[in-house]
Coordinates of N, CA and C in Angstrom, one line a residue:
X5 N 26.3 -20.5 -46.6 CA 27.1 -19.6 -47.5 C 26.6 -18.2 -46.7
X6 N 27.8 -17.3 -46.7 CA 27.7 -16.2 -46.0 C 26.5 -15.3 -46.8
X7 N 26.4 -14.4 -45.8 CA 25.2 -12.9 -46.5 C 25.9 -12.0 -47.0
X8 N 25.8 -11.3 -48.3 CA 26.3 -10.3 -49.2 C 26.3 -9.0 -48.3
X9 N 27.6 -8.2 -48.4 CA 27.6 -7.2 -47.6 C 27.9 -6.3 -48.3
X10 N 27.5 -5.4 -49.1 CA 27.6 -4.4 -49.7 C 28.2 -3.5 -49.1
X11 N 29.3 -2.6 -49.6 CA 30.0 -1.6 -49.2 C 29.3 -0.1 -48.9
X12 N 28.2 0.0 -49.3 CA 26.7 1.2 -49.4 C 25.9 0.8 -49.2
X13 N 24.9 1.9 -48.6 CA 23.8 1.4 -48.4 C 22.7 1.2 -49.8
X14 N 22.1 0.4 -49.9 CA 21.2 0.2 -51.3 C 20.1 0.7 -51.1
X15 N 19.8 1.3 -52.2 CA 18.2 2.1 -52.0 C 17.5 1.1 -52.9
X16 N 16.5 2.0 -53.4 CA 15.4 1.4 -54.6 C 15.3 1.8 -55.6
X17 N 16.4 2.3 -55.9 CA 16.4 3.0 -57.6 C 16.9 2.1 -58.4
X18 N 16.8 2.6 -59.7 CA 17.0 1.2 -60.6 C 18.7 0.9 -60.8
X19 N 19.5 2.1 -60.3 CA 20.9 2.3 -60.3 C 21.5 0.9 -59.5
X20 N 20.7 0.7 -58.6 CA 21.2 -0.5 -57.6 C 20.7 -1.4 -57.6
X21 N 19.8 -2.0 -58.9 CA 19.2 -3.0 -59.1 C 20.0 -4.2 -59.5
X22 N 21.1 -3.8 -60.7 CA 22.5 -5.2 -60.7 C 23.8 -4.8 -59.7
X23 N 24.3 -5.6 -58.8 CA 25.2 -5.3 -58.2 C 26.7 -6.1 -58.3
X24 N 26.9 -6.7 -59.2 CA 27.9 -7.6 -59.7 C 27.9 -8.3 -60.6
X25 N 28.7 -8.6 -62.0 CA 28.6 -9.5 -62.7 C 29.8 -9.9 -63.0
X26 N 29.9 -11.3 -63.7 CA 31.5 -11.7 -64.2 C 31.1 -12.4 -65.3
X27 N 32.3 -12.8 -66.5 CA 32.3 -13.8 -67.5 C 33.2 -14.9 -66.7
X28 N 33.1 -16.1 -66.8 CA 34.1 -17.0 -66.1 C 34.1 -18.3 -67.2
X29 N 35.2 -18.6 -67.5 CA 35.5 -19.8 -68.5 C 35.9 -21.1 -67.3
X30 N 34.4 -22.4 -67.2 CA 34.6 -23.1 -66.4 C 34.5 -22.3 -64.7
X31 N 35.5 -22.6 -64.2 CA 35.5 -21.8 -62.7 C 36.7 -20.6 -62.6
X32 N 37.0 -20.3 -63.5 CA 38.0 -19.0 -64.0 C 37.5 -17.5 -64.1
X33 N 37.3 -16.8 -63.3 CA 36.5 -15.5 -63.7 C 37.3 -15.0 -64.5
X34 N 37.2 -14.6 -66.0 CA 38.0 -14.1 -66.8 C 37.6 -12.2 -66.3
X35 N 36.7 -11.9 -66.3 CA 36.3 -10.3 -66.2 C 35.0 -10.5 -65.2
X36 N 35.3 -9.0 -64.6 CA 34.2 -8.7 -63.6 C 34.1 -7.7 -63.6
X37 N 32.7 -7.0 -62.8 CA 32.7 -5.7 -62.8 C 31.7 -5.2 -61.3
X38 N 31.7 -4.4 -60.5 CA 30.6 -3.7 -59.6 C 31.3 -2.3 -59.0
X39 N 29.9 -2.1 -58.7 CA 30.4 -0.2 -57.8 C 30.3 -0.9 -56.3
X40 N 29.9 -1.9 -55.8 CA 29.7 -2.2 -54.7 C 31.2 -2.8 -54.2
X41 N 31.5 -2.5 -52.7 CA 32.4 -3.2 -52.0 C 31.8 -4.3 -51.2
X42 N 32.2 -5.6 -51.1 CA 31.7 -6.5 -50.2 C 32.2 -8.2 -50.6
X43 N 31.4 -8.9 -50.1 CA 31.8 -10.4 -50.4 C 30.9 -10.8 -51.5
X44 N 30.0 -10.5 -52.4 CA 29.7 -10.7 -53.6 C 30.3 -11.4 -54.7
X45 N 32.0 -11.2 -54.5 CA 32.5 -12.1 -55.7 C 32.6 -13.1 -55.0
X46 N 33.1 -13.6 -53.7 CA 33.4 -14.7 -53.2 C 32.2 -15.8 -53.2
X47 N 30.6 -15.4 -52.6 CA 29.6 -15.3 -52.7 C 29.3 -16.4 -54.6
X48 N 29.3 -15.6 -55.4 CA 29.4 -15.7 -56.5 C 30.2 -17.0 -56.8
X49 N 31.3 -16.9 -56.7 CA 32.4 -18.0 -57.1 C 31.8 -19.2 -56.1
X50 N 31.2 -19.5 -54.9 CA 30.7 -20.5 -54.2 C 29.7 -21.3 -55.0
X51 N 28.9 -20.1 -55.6 CA 27.9 -20.6 -56.3 C 28.1 -21.0 -57.7
X52 N 29.1 -20.4 -58.3 CA 29.9 -21.0 -59.6 C 30.1 -22.6 -59.1
X53 N 31.0 -23.2 -58.1 CA 31.4 -23.9 -57.6 C 30.3 -25.6 -57.6
X54 N 29.3 -24.7 -57.6 CA 28.1 -25.6 -57.2 C 27.6 -26.0 -58.3
X55 N 27.8 -25.1 -59.8 CA 27.1 -25.6 -60.7 C 27.1 -27.0 -61.5
X56 N 26.1 -27.6 -62.0 CA 26.4 -29.2 -62.4 C 27.6 -29.0 -63.4
X57 N 28.5 -29.9 -63.1 CA 29.3 -30.5 -64.2 C 29.0 -30.7 -65.6
X58 N 29.5 -30.0 -66.4 CA 29.1 -29.7 -67.9 C 28.3 -29.6 -68.6
X59 N 27.1 -28.8 -67.8 CA 26.0 -28.0 -68.0 C 26.0 -27.1 -69.1
X60 N 27.2 -26.1 -69.3 CA 27.7 -25.2 -70.0 C 28.6 -25.9 -71.4
X61 N 28.7 -27.0 -71.6 CA 29.6 -27.6 -72.7 C 29.1 -27.1 -73.6
X62 N 27.7 -27.3 -74.4 CA 27.1 -27.0 -75.4 C 25.8 -26.6 -75.1
X63 N 25.0 -26.0 -76.2 CA 23.5 -25.5 -75.8 C 22.5 -26.7 -75.4
X64 N 21.4 -26.3 -75.3 CA 20.5 -27.6 -74.8 C 20.3 -28.7 -76.6
X65 N 19.7 -29.8 -75.8 CA 18.9 -30.7 -77.3 C 18.4 -29.8 -78.5
X66 N 18.8 -30.2 -79.6 CA 17.4 -29.4 -80.5 C 17.7 -27.9 -80.8
X67 N 19.1 -27.4 -80.3 CA 19.3 -25.7 -80.5 C 18.4 -25.3 -79.0
X68 N 17.9 -25.5 -78.1 CA 17.3 -25.2 -77.1 C 17.9 -24.1 -76.6
X69 N 17.3 -23.3 -75.5 CA 17.9 -22.4 -74.9 C 19.2 -22.8 -73.9
X70 N 20.1 -22.0 -73.4 CA 21.6 -22.0 -72.6 C 20.7 -22.8 -71.1
X71 N 21.3 -23.5 -70.6 CA 20.9 -23.6 -69.4 C 21.2 -22.6 -68.4
X72 N 20.0 -22.0 -67.5 CA 20.0 -21.3 -66.3 C 19.7 -21.6 -64.9
X73 N 20.6 -21.0 -63.6 CA 20.8 -21.6 -62.7 C 20.5 -20.1 -62.0
X74 N 19.5 -20.4 -60.5 CA 19.4 -19.1 -59.9 C 19.7 -19.6 -58.2
X75 N 20.4 -18.8 -57.4 CA 20.7 -18.9 -55.8 C 20.3 -17.5 -55.4
X76 N 19.6 -17.8 -54.1 CA 19.0 -16.8 -53.6 C 20.0 -16.8 -51.9
X77 N 20.3 -15.7 -51.7 CA 21.0 -15.3 -50.4 C 20.6 -14.1 -50.1
X78 N 20.2 -13.5 -48.9 CA 20.1 -12.8 -47.9 C 19.6 -11.6 -49.1
X79 N 18.2 -11.8 -49.2 CA 17.2 -10.7 -50.4 C 18.4 -10.6 -51.6
X80 N 19.0 -11.4 -51.9 CA 19.9 -11.2 -53.4 C 19.6 -12.8 -54.2
X81 N 19.4 -12.3 -55.3 CA 19.8 -13.6 -56.5 C 20.8 -13.7 -57.4
X82 N 21.8 -14.7 -57.1 CA 22.7 -14.9 -57.8 C 22.6 -16.0 -59.5
X83 N 22.2 -15.3 -60.8 CA 22.0 -15.7 -61.4 C 23.0 -16.4 -62.4
X84 N 22.6 -17.1 -63.2 CA 24.0 -17.5 -64.0 C 23.1 -18.2 -65.6
X85 N 24.0 -17.9 -66.5 CA 23.8 -18.6 -67.8 C 25.3 -19.3 -68.2
X86 N 24.8 -20.5 -68.6 CA 25.8 -21.3 -69.1 C 25.8 -21.6 -70.6
X87 N 27.2 -21.5 -71.6 CA 27.0 -21.4 -73.1 C 28.5 -21.9 -73.3
X88 N 28.2 -23.3 -73.5 CA 29.9 -23.2 -74.5 C 31.0 -23.3 -73.6
X89 N 30.7 -23.7 -72.3 CA 32.3 -24.1 -71.4 C 31.8 -22.3 -70.8
X90 N 31.1 -21.5 -71.0 CA 31.4 -20.3 -70.4 C 30.2 -19.9 -69.2
X91 N 30.5 -19.5 -68.2 CA 29.3 -19.1 -67.2 C 29.2 -17.4 -67.4
X92 N 27.9 -17.2 -67.2 CA 28.0 -15.5 -67.4 C 26.8 -15.4 -66.0
X93 N 27.3 -14.7 -65.2 CA 26.6 -14.4 -63.8 C 26.1 -12.9 -63.6
X94 N 25.1 -12.6 -62.9 CA 24.7 -11.6 -62.6 C 24.1 -11.6 -61.2
X95 N 24.6 -10.6 -60.1 CA 24.0 -10.6 -59.0 C 23.0 -9.6 -59.0
X96 N 21.9 -9.7 -58.3 CA 20.7 -8.6 -58.5 C 20.1 -8.9 -56.8
X97 N 19.5 -7.6 -56.8 CA 18.7 -7.6 -55.5 C 17.3 -8.1 -55.7
X98 N 16.8 -9.0 -54.8 CA 15.6 -9.8 -54.8 C 14.1 -9.5 -55.8
X99 N 14.2 -7.9 -55.4 CA 13.0 -7.2 -55.8 C 12.9 -7.3 -57.3
X100 N 14.5 -7.4 -58.0 CA 14.7 -7.3 -59.4 C 13.7 -8.2 -60.6
X101 N 12.7 -7.3 -61.4 CA 12.1 -8.2 -62.2 C 13.3 -9.5 -62.7
X102 N 12.7 -10.5 -63.0 CA 13.3 -11.5 -63.4 C 14.2 -11.7 -64.9
X103 N 12.6 -10.8 -65.6 CA 13.3 -10.5 -67.0 C 14.5 -9.8 -67.4
X104 N 14.7 -8.5 -66.1 CA 15.8 -8.0 -66.2 C 17.2 -8.7 -66.2
X105 N 17.0 -9.6 -65.2 CA 18.3 -10.4 -64.9 C 18.7 -11.2 -66.9
X106 N 17.6 -11.8 -66.8 CA 17.8 -12.7 -67.9 C 18.3 -12.0 -69.5
X107 N 17.6 -10.8 -69.6 CA 18.2 -10.0 -70.5 C 19.6 -9.2 -70.7
X108 N 19.9 -9.4 -69.4 CA 21.1 -8.7 -69.6 C 22.4 -10.1 -69.6
X109 N 21.9 -10.9 -69.0 CA 22.8 -12.4 -69.1 C 23.1 -12.7 -70.9
X110 N 21.6 -12.5 -71.8 CA 21.7 -13.0 -72.5 C 22.3 -11.9 -73.6
X111 N 22.3 -10.8 -73.4 CA 22.9 -9.4 -73.9 C 24.5 -9.7 -73.8
X112 N 25.0 -10.1 -72.5 CA 26.2 -9.9 -72.0 C 26.9 -11.3 -72.8
X113 N 26.4 -12.2 -73.1 CA 26.6 -13.8 -73.5 C 27.1 -13.3 -75.1
X114 N 26.0 -12.7 -75.7 CA 25.9 -12.7 -77.4 C 27.5 -11.5 -77.2
X115 N 27.1 -10.6 -76.8 CA 28.6 -9.7 -77.0 C 30.1 -10.3 -76.5
X116 N 29.9 -11.2 -75.6 CA 31.0 -11.8 -74.9 C 31.4 -12.7 -76.4
X117 N 30.6 -13.3 -76.7 CA 30.9 -14.7 -77.9 C 31.4 -13.9 -79.5
X118 N 30.5 -12.8 -79.7 CA 30.8 -11.9 -80.2 C 32.3 -11.3 -80.7
X119 N 32.7 -11.1 -79.3 CA 34.2 -10.6 -79.3 C 35.4 -11.6 -79.0
X120 N 35.2 -12.6 -78.3 CA 36.3 -13.5 -77.9 C 35.8 -14.8 -78.5
X121 N 34.7 -15.4 -78.7 CA 34.5 -16.5 -79.1 C 35.4 -17.3 -79.9
X122 N 35.9 -18.4 -79.9 CA 37.1 -19.0 -80.7 C 38.2 -18.5 -80.4
X123 N 38.5 -17.2 -79.4 CA 39.9 -16.4 -79.5 C 40.6 -16.9 -78.4
X124 N 40.7 -15.2 -78.0 CA 42.1 -15.9 -76.7 C 41.1 -16.2 -75.6
X125 N 39.8 -15.5 -75.5 CA 38.9 -16.2 -73.7 C 39.8 -17.5 -73.8
X126 N 39.4 -18.3 -74.8 CA 39.6 -19.8 -74.5 C 41.1 -20.1 -74.0
X127 N 42.2 -19.2 -73.9 CA 43.1 -19.7 -73.3 C 43.5 -18.4 -72.3
X128 N 42.7 -17.6 -71.9 CA 42.9 -16.5 -71.6 C 43.1 -17.0 -69.7
X129 N 43.7 -16.2 -69.2 CA 44.1 -16.7 -67.5 C 42.7 -15.9 -66.8
X130 N 42.6 -16.5 -65.4 CA 41.9 -15.8 -64.9 C 42.0 -14.1 -64.4
X131 N 41.1 -13.2 -64.6 CA 40.9 -11.7 -64.6 C 42.2 -11.4 -65.3
X132 N 42.6 -11.9 -66.5 CA 43.3 -11.4 -67.4 C 42.4 -10.4 -68.4
X133 N 40.9 -10.6 -68.5 CA 40.6 -10.0 -69.7 C 39.8 -8.6 -68.2
X134 N 40.2 -8.6 -67.3 CA 39.3 -7.5 -66.4 C 39.7 -6.3 -66.9
X135 N 40.5 -5.8 -67.5 CA 41.0 -4.3 -67.6 C 40.4 -3.8 -69.0
X136 N 40.0 -5.0 -70.2 CA 39.4 -4.7 -71.2 C 38.0 -4.8 -71.1
X137 N 37.7 -5.5 -70.7 CA 36.0 -6.1 -70.4 C 35.4 -5.8 -69.7
X138 N 36.0 -5.6 -68.2 CA 35.1 -5.2 -67.2 C 34.4 -3.6 -67.6
X139 N 35.2 -2.7 -68.4 CA 34.2 -1.7 -68.3 C 33.1 -1.9 -69.6
X140 N 33.0 -2.9 -70.1 CA 32.1 -3.2 -71.4 C 30.9 -4.2 -70.2
X141 N 31.3 -4.7 -69.5 CA 30.2 -5.2 -68.3 C 29.6 -4.1 -68.0
X142 N 29.8 -3.2 -67.6 CA 29.3 -2.1 -66.9 C 28.4 -1.2 -67.7
X143 N 28.8 -1.3 -69.0 CA 28.2 -0.6 -70.0 C 26.7 -1.3 -70.3
X144 N 26.7 -2.7 -70.3 CA 25.8 -3.6 -70.7 C 24.8 -3.6 -69.1
X145 N 25.3 -3.3 -68.3 CA 24.5 -3.5 -67.3 C 23.3 -1.9 -67.1
X146 N 24.4 -0.8 -67.7 CA 23.2 0.6 -67.6 C 22.5 0.5 -68.5
X147 N 22.9 -0.1 -70.0 CA 21.5 -0.4 -70.9 C 20.9 -1.1 -70.6
X148 N 20.8 -1.8 -69.8 CA 19.7 -3.2 -69.3 C 18.9 -2.5 -68.3
X149 N 19.5 -1.5 -67.3 CA 18.8 -0.3 -66.3 C 18.0 0.7 -67.4
X150 N 18.7 1.1 -67.8 CA 18.1 2.4 -68.5 C 16.8 1.9 -69.6
X151 N 17.1 0.5 -70.6 CA 15.8 0.0 -71.1 C 15.0 -1.1 -70.4
X152 N 15.0 -0.7 -69.3 CA 14.2 -2.1 -68.2 C 12.8 -1.9 -68.7
X153 N 12.2 -1.4 -68.9 CA 10.7 -1.1 -69.3 C 10.5 -1.7 -70.7
X154 N 11.2 -1.0 -71.7 CA 11.5 -1.6 -73.2 C 11.2 -3.4 -72.9
X155 N 12.3 -3.7 -73.0 CA 12.6 -4.8 -72.1 C 11.9 -5.9 -71.9
X156 N 10.9 -5.2 -70.6 CA 9.7 -5.7 -70.0 C 9.1 -6.0 -71.2
X157 N 8.7 -5.0 -72.1 CA 7.6 -5.5 -73.1 C 7.7 -6.2 -74.0
X158 N 9.1 -6.5 -74.5 CA 9.6 -7.3 -75.3 C 9.5 -8.4 -75.2
X159 N 10.0 -8.8 -74.2 CA 9.8 -9.8 -73.7 C 8.6 -11.0 -73.5
X160 N 7.7 -9.9 -72.9 CA 6.2 -10.6 -73.0 C 5.5 -10.3 -74.1
X161 N 5.7 -9.7 -75.5 CA 5.5 -10.1 -76.7 C 5.7 -11.6 -76.8
X162 N 7.0 -11.7 -76.6 CA 7.7 -12.7 -77.2 C 7.3 -13.8 -76.2
X163 N 7.2 -13.8 -75.1 CA 6.1 -14.6 -74.3 C 4.5 -15.3 -75.2
X164 N 4.0 -14.0 -75.4 CA 2.9 -14.4 -75.9 C 2.9 -14.9 -77.2
X165 N 3.8 -14.9 -77.8 CA 4.2 -15.1 -79.5 C 4.3 -16.6 -78.9
X166 N 5.1 -17.2 -78.2 CA 5.5 -18.4 -78.1 C 4.0 -19.6 -77.4
X167 N 3.3 -18.6 -76.6 CA 2.2 -19.1 -75.9 C 1.4 -19.7 -77.1
X168 N 1.1 -18.4 -78.4 CA 0.1 -18.6 -79.2 C 0.7 -19.8 -80.0
X169 N 2.0 -19.9 -80.1 CA 2.4 -20.9 -80.9 C 2.1 -22.4 -80.8
X170 N 2.5 -22.9 -78.8 CA 2.1 -23.9 -78.6 C 1.1 -24.3 -78.3
X171 N -0.1 -23.2 -78.6 CA -1.6 -23.6 -78.4 C -2.0 -23.9 -79.9
X172 N -1.4 -23.3 -80.8 CA -2.1 -23.4 -82.1 C -1.8 -24.9 -82.8
X173 N -0.2 -25.2 -82.4 CA 0.2 -26.7 -82.5 C -0.5 -27.4 -81.8
X174 N -0.8 -27.5 -80.6 CA -1.7 -28.1 -80.1 C -3.2 -28.6 -80.5
X175 N -3.5 -27.3 -81.0 CA -5.1 -27.5 -81.9 C -4.8 -28.2 -82.9
X176 N -3.4 -27.9 -83.9 CA -3.2 -28.7 -85.1 C -3.0 -30.2 -85.0
X177 N -2.4 -30.7 -83.7 CA -2.3 -32.2 -83.2 C -3.7 -32.6 -83.2
X178 N -4.4 -31.8 -82.4 CA -5.9 -32.7 -82.2 C -6.8 -32.5 -83.3
X179 N -6.4 -31.4 -84.2 CA -7.3 -31.1 -85.5 C -6.8 -32.9 -86.1
X180 N -5.6 -33.0 -86.4 CA -5.2 -34.2 -87.3 C -5.6 -35.3 -86.6
X181 N -5.7 -35.4 -84.9 CA -6.1 -36.7 -84.4 C -7.6 -36.9 -84.7
X182 N -8.4 -35.9 -85.1 CA -10.1 -36.1 -85.0 C -10.2 -36.3 -86.6
X183 N -9.4 -35.9 -87.4 CA -9.4 -35.8 -88.8 C -10.4 -34.8 -89.4
X184 N -10.1 -33.8 -88.8 CA -11.1 -32.6 -89.4 C -10.6 -32.4 -90.9
X185 N -11.2 -31.4 -91.8 CA -11.2 -30.8 -93.3 C -10.0 -30.1 -93.0
X186 N -9.6 -30.0 -94.1 CA -8.0 -29.3 -94.7 C -8.5 -27.7 -94.1
X187 N -9.3 -27.5 -94.7 CA -9.9 -25.8 -95.1 C -9.8 -25.7 -93.3
X188 N -10.3 -26.2 -92.2 CA -10.3 -25.5 -91.1 C -9.0 -25.6 -90.3
X189 N -8.0 -26.4 -90.4 CA -6.7 -26.3 -90.8 C -6.1 -25.2 -91.1
X190 N -6.3 -24.8 -92.5 CA -6.1 -23.9 -92.9 C -6.5 -22.3 -92.3
X191 N -7.8 -22.4 -91.7 CA -8.4 -21.2 -91.2 C -7.8 -20.9 -89.8
X192 N -6.9 -21.9 -88.8 CA -6.4 -21.6 -87.8 C -5.1 -21.4 -88.1
X193 N -4.2 -21.9 -89.0 CA -3.0 -21.8 -89.4 C -3.2 -20.0 -89.7
X194 N -4.0 -19.4 -90.3 CA -4.4 -18.2 -91.2 C -4.2 -17.0 -89.5
X195 N -5.3 -17.9 -88.6 CA -5.4 -17.2 -87.4 C -3.8 -16.9 -86.8
X196 N -3.3 -17.8 -86.5 CA -1.8 -17.8 -86.0 C -1.0 -16.6 -86.7
X197 N -0.8 -17.0 -88.0 CA -0.3 -16.1 -88.7 C -0.6 -14.6 -88.6
X198 N -1.7 -14.1 -88.2 CA -2.5 -13.0 -88.4 C -1.8 -12.5 -86.4
X199 N -2.0 -13.3 -85.7 CA -1.8 -12.8 -84.6 C 0.0 -12.8 -84.2
X200 N 0.6 -13.8 -84.8 CA 2.1 -13.1 -85.3 C 2.8 -12.1 -85.6
X201 N 1.9 -11.6 -86.8 CA 2.2 -10.7 -87.2 C 2.1 -9.3 -86.7
X202 N 0.8 -9.4 -85.6 CA 0.3 -8.0 -84.9 C 1.8 -8.0 -83.6
X203 N 2.0 -9.2 -83.3 CA 3.1 -9.0 -82.1 C 4.4 -8.5 -82.8
X204 N 4.6 -9.1 -83.9 CA 5.7 -8.3 -84.7 C 5.8 -6.7 -84.8
X205 N 4.5 -6.4 -85.3 CA 4.4 -4.7 -85.4 C 4.6 -4.1 -84.0
X206 N 4.2 -5.1 -82.6 CA 4.4 -4.2 -81.2 C 6.1 -4.4 -81.1
X207 N 6.8 -5.5 -81.6 CA 7.7 -5.3 -81.2 C 8.4 -4.5 -82.2
X208 N 8.4 -4.0 -83.4 CA 9.0 -3.1 -83.9 C 9.1 -1.5 -83.3
X209 N 7.5 -1.5 -83.3 CA 6.9 0.0 -82.5 C 8.0 -0.2 -81.4
X210 N 8.4 -0.8 -80.3 CA 9.0 -0.9 -79.3 C 10.6 0.0 -79.7
X211 N 11.1 -1.6 -80.6 CA 12.4 -0.7 -81.4 C 12.7 0.6 -81.5
X212 N 11.7 1.2 -82.4 CA 11.5 2.5 -83.0 C 11.7 3.8 -82.0
X213 N 11.1 3.0 -80.4 CA 10.8 4.0 -79.6 C 12.4 4.3 -78.8
X214 N 12.8 3.2 -78.8 CA 14.3 2.6 -78.3 C 14.9 3.8 -79.0
X215 N 15.2 3.2 -80.4 CA 16.5 4.3 -81.3 C 16.0 5.7 -81.3
X216 N 14.8 6.2 -81.2 CA 14.6 7.3 -80.9 C 15.1 8.2 -79.6
X217 N 15.0 7.5 -78.8 CA 15.3 8.0 -77.3 C 16.8 8.0 -77.3
X218 N 17.6 7.2 -77.8 CA 18.9 7.0 -78.0 C 19.6 8.3 -79.2
X219 N 19.1 8.6 -80.2 CA 18.9 9.6 -81.0 C 19.0 10.9 -80.2
X220 N 17.8 11.1 -79.3 CA 17.7 12.4 -79.0 C 18.8 12.6 -77.7
X221 N 19.2 11.3 -77.2 CA 20.2 11.4 -76.3 C 21.9 11.8 -76.8
X222 N 21.8 11.4 -78.1 CA 23.0 11.7 -79.1 C 23.2 13.2 -79.3
X223 N 21.9 13.9 -79.7 CA 22.1 15.3 -80.2 C 22.1 16.2 -79.0
X224 N 21.5 15.6 -77.8 CA 22.0 16.7 -76.9 C 23.4 16.8 -76.5
X225 N 24.1 15.5 -76.4 CA 25.4 15.4 -76.3 C 26.2 16.2 -77.3
X226 N 25.9 16.1 -78.8 CA 26.5 16.7 -79.7 C 26.3 18.1 -79.3
X227 N 25.1 19.1 -78.8 CA 24.8 20.2 -78.7 C 25.9 21.0 -77.5
X228 N 25.8 20.4 -76.2 CA 26.8 20.3 -75.9 C 28.1 20.3 -76.0
X229 N 28.8 19.7 -76.9 CA 29.9 19.8 -77.4 C 30.4 20.9 -77.9
X230 N 29.3 21.1 -79.1 CA 29.5 22.1 -79.7 C 29.3 23.4 -79.0
X231 N 28.7 23.7 -78.2 CA 28.8 24.9 -77.4 C 29.7 25.3 -76.3
X232 N 30.6 24.0 -75.6 CA 31.7 23.9 -75.2 C 33.1 24.3 -76.4
X233 N 32.8 24.3 -77.7 CA 33.9 24.2 -78.5 C 33.5 25.9 -78.9
X234 N 32.3 26.2 -78.8 CA 32.2 27.8 -79.1 C 33.1 28.9 -77.8
X235 N 32.5 28.2 -76.6 CA 33.0 29.1 -75.5 C 34.7 29.0 -75.5
X236 N 35.6 28.0 -75.6 CA 36.4 27.8 -75.5 C 37.2 28.9 -76.9
X237 N 36.5 28.6 -78.2 CA 37.4 29.5 -79.0 C 36.8 31.3 -78.8
X238 N 36.0 31.4 -78.3 CA 35.5 32.9 -77.8 C 36.3 33.1 -76.3
X239 N 37.0 32.4 -75.9 CA 37.7 32.4 -74.8 C 39.1 33.0 -75.3
X240 N 39.6 32.4 -76.4 CA 41.0 32.3 -76.7 C 41.1 33.3 -77.4
X241 N 40.1 33.4 -78.3 CA 40.2 35.0 -78.9 C 39.6 36.2 -78.6
X242 N 38.9 35.9 -77.7 CA 38.3 37.2 -76.7 C 37.8 37.9 -77.6
X243 N 36.8 36.9 -77.9 CA 35.2 37.2 -79.3 C 35.6 36.6 -80.3
X244 N 34.6 36.7 -81.0 CA 34.8 35.9 -82.3 C 35.9 36.5 -83.5
X245 N 36.3 37.5 -83.2 CA 37.2 37.9 -84.9 C 39.0 37.3 -84.0
X246 N 39.2 36.4 -84.6 CA 40.7 35.9 -84.7 C 41.6 36.4 -85.4
X247 N 41.3 37.1 -86.4 CA 41.7 37.2 -87.4 C 43.0 38.2 -87.2
X248 N 44.1 38.0 -87.9 CA 45.4 39.2 -87.3 C 45.2 40.2 -87.8
X249 N 45.1 41.4 -87.4 CA 45.0 43.1 -88.2 C 46.7 43.3 -88.0
X250 N 46.9 43.8 -89.4 CA 48.2 44.8 -89.4 C 48.0 46.4 -88.8
X251 N 49.1 46.6 -88.3 CA 49.1 47.9 -88.1 C 50.1 49.0 -89.2

């Protein structure tokens, strides 16, 4: 497999964490996006060919998470998420936290399914959605990079909840096996509920913080637009009095 060769020098900023991404049906890439030049698309296509046949046909048994695959090449990772016949890919620098790539792929999958699930994507030709969905891929990249810290925190909370759940389920099985009293089992269940509520509160705080940050950005943009309107108005009217005076 050839080594990736980006067309511009890669630095250490978050803006260069995610290099290239695409959505494919089977092995046909329907839409892609990158700000780099190089052979990332060719290498990603080779990786796509190597994915296990039929692995994206449907979600895992019992509604489990869709299968994910990752390949490493020249300090980059080629990450894939497979779901219902579609493959979602993102190429990231090797140093990028895994949760960032996972969050991007999940976000891309959910949005693509919402827009095209059961629609024209099922019969679209290769690259035919590039013009309309390529810019959307760019927006998802930027969102994940801008909120990478919040995403990391949220995923950590989810992992903690899952860990606590597994521990408590294991304890319940052991309790039933030893025939302990129902009251003790209820106490353990209550502890699980309390911990789950605490983790839920943390998740709400993170989402609220993200909403406030987005609102601040929108208000700043609105202020700039209003200022531009005032400047244009004043320039056209040579002042603020645009009324016509009769002589």
